[in-house]
PDB file of C-alpha atoms in Angstrom:
ATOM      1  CA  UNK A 724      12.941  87.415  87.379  1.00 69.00           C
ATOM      2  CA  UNK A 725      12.564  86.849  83.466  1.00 83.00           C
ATOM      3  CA  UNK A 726      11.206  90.147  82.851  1.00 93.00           C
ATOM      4  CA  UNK A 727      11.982  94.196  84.432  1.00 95.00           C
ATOM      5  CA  UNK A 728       9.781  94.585  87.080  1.00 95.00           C
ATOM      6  CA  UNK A 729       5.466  95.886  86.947  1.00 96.00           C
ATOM      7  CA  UNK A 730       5.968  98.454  89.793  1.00 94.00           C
ATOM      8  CA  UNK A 731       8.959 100.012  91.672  1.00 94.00           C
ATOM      9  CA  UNK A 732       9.347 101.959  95.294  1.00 91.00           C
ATOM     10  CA  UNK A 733      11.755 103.250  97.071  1.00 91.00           C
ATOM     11  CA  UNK A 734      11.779 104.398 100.510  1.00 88.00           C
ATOM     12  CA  UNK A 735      14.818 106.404 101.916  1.00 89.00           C
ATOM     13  CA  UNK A 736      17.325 103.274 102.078  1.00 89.00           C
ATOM     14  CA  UNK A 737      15.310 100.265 100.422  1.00 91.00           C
ATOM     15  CA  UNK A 738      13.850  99.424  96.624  1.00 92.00           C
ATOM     16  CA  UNK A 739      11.138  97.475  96.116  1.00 93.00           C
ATOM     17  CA  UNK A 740      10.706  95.666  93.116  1.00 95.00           C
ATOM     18  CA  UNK A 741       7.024  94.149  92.511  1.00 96.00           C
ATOM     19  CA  UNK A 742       5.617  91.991  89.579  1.00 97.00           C
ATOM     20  CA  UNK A 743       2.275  90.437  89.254  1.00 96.00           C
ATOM     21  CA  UNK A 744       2.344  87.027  88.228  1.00 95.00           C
ATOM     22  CA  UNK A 745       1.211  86.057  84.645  1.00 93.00           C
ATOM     23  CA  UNK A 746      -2.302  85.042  85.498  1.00 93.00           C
ATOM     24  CA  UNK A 747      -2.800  88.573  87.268  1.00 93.00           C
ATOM     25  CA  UNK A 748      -3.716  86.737  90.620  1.00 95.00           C
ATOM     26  CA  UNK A 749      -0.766  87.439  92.731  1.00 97.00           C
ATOM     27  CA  UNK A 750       2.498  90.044  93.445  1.00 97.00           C
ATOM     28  CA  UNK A 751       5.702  88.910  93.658  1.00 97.00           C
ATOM     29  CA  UNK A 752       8.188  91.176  95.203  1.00 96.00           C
ATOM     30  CA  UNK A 753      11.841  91.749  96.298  1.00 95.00           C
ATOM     31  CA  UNK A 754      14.315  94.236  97.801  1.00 93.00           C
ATOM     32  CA  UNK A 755      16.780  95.031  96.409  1.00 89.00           C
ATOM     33  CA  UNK A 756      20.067  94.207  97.821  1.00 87.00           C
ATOM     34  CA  UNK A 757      18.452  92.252 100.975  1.00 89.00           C
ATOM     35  CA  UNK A 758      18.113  88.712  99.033  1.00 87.00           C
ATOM     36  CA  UNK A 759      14.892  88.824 100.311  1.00 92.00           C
ATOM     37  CA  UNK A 760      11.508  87.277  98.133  1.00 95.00           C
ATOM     38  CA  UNK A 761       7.754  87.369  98.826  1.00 95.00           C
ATOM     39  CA  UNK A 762       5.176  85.756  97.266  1.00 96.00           C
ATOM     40  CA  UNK A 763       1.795  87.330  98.165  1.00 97.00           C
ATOM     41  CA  UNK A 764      -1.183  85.289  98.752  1.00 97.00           C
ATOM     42  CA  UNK A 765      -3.883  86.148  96.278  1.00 96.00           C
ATOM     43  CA  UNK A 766      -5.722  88.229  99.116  1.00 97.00           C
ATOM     44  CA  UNK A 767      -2.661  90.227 100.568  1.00 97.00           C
ATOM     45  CA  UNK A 768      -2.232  91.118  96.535  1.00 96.00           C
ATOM     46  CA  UNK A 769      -5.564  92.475  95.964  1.00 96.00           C
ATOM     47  CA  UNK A 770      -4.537  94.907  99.056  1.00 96.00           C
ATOM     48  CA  UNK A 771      -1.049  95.152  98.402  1.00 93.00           C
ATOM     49  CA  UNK A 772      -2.359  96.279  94.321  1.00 94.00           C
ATOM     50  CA  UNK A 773      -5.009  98.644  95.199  1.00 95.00           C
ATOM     51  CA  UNK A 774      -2.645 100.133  98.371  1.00 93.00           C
ATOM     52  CA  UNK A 775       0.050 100.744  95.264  1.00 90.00           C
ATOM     53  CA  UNK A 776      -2.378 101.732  92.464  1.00 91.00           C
ATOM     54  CA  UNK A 777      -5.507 102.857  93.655  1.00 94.00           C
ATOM     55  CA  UNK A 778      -6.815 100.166  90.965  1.00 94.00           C
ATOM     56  CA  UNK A 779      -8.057  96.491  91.237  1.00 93.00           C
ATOM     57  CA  UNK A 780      -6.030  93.598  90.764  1.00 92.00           C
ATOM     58  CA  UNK A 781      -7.867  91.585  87.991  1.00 81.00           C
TER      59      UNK A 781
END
């Protein structure tokens, strides 16, 4: 990614690295050491954001 990351988590054995895309409409994420990338849909972010935050995703 071209910048550190918005949000991180970890859970006992994972990181999870999250950034919300430039035009605020979707979360990208990956853990750490898997090689694994997501790409929410705009929907699934507005959950995933508010799940995270508590806050909206505008």
């Amino acid at each position: 990614m071209e910048r550190p990351p918005d949000y991180r988590f970890m859970n006992p054995s994972l990181f999870f690295s999250f950034w919300i895309t430039p035009n605020r409409k979707q979360i990208e994420t990956i853990i750490e050491g898997e090689s694994v990338y997501i790409k929410f849909s705009e929907e699934d972010s507005k959950t995933l954001f508010y799940l995270m935050t508590g806050e909206k995703l505008e």
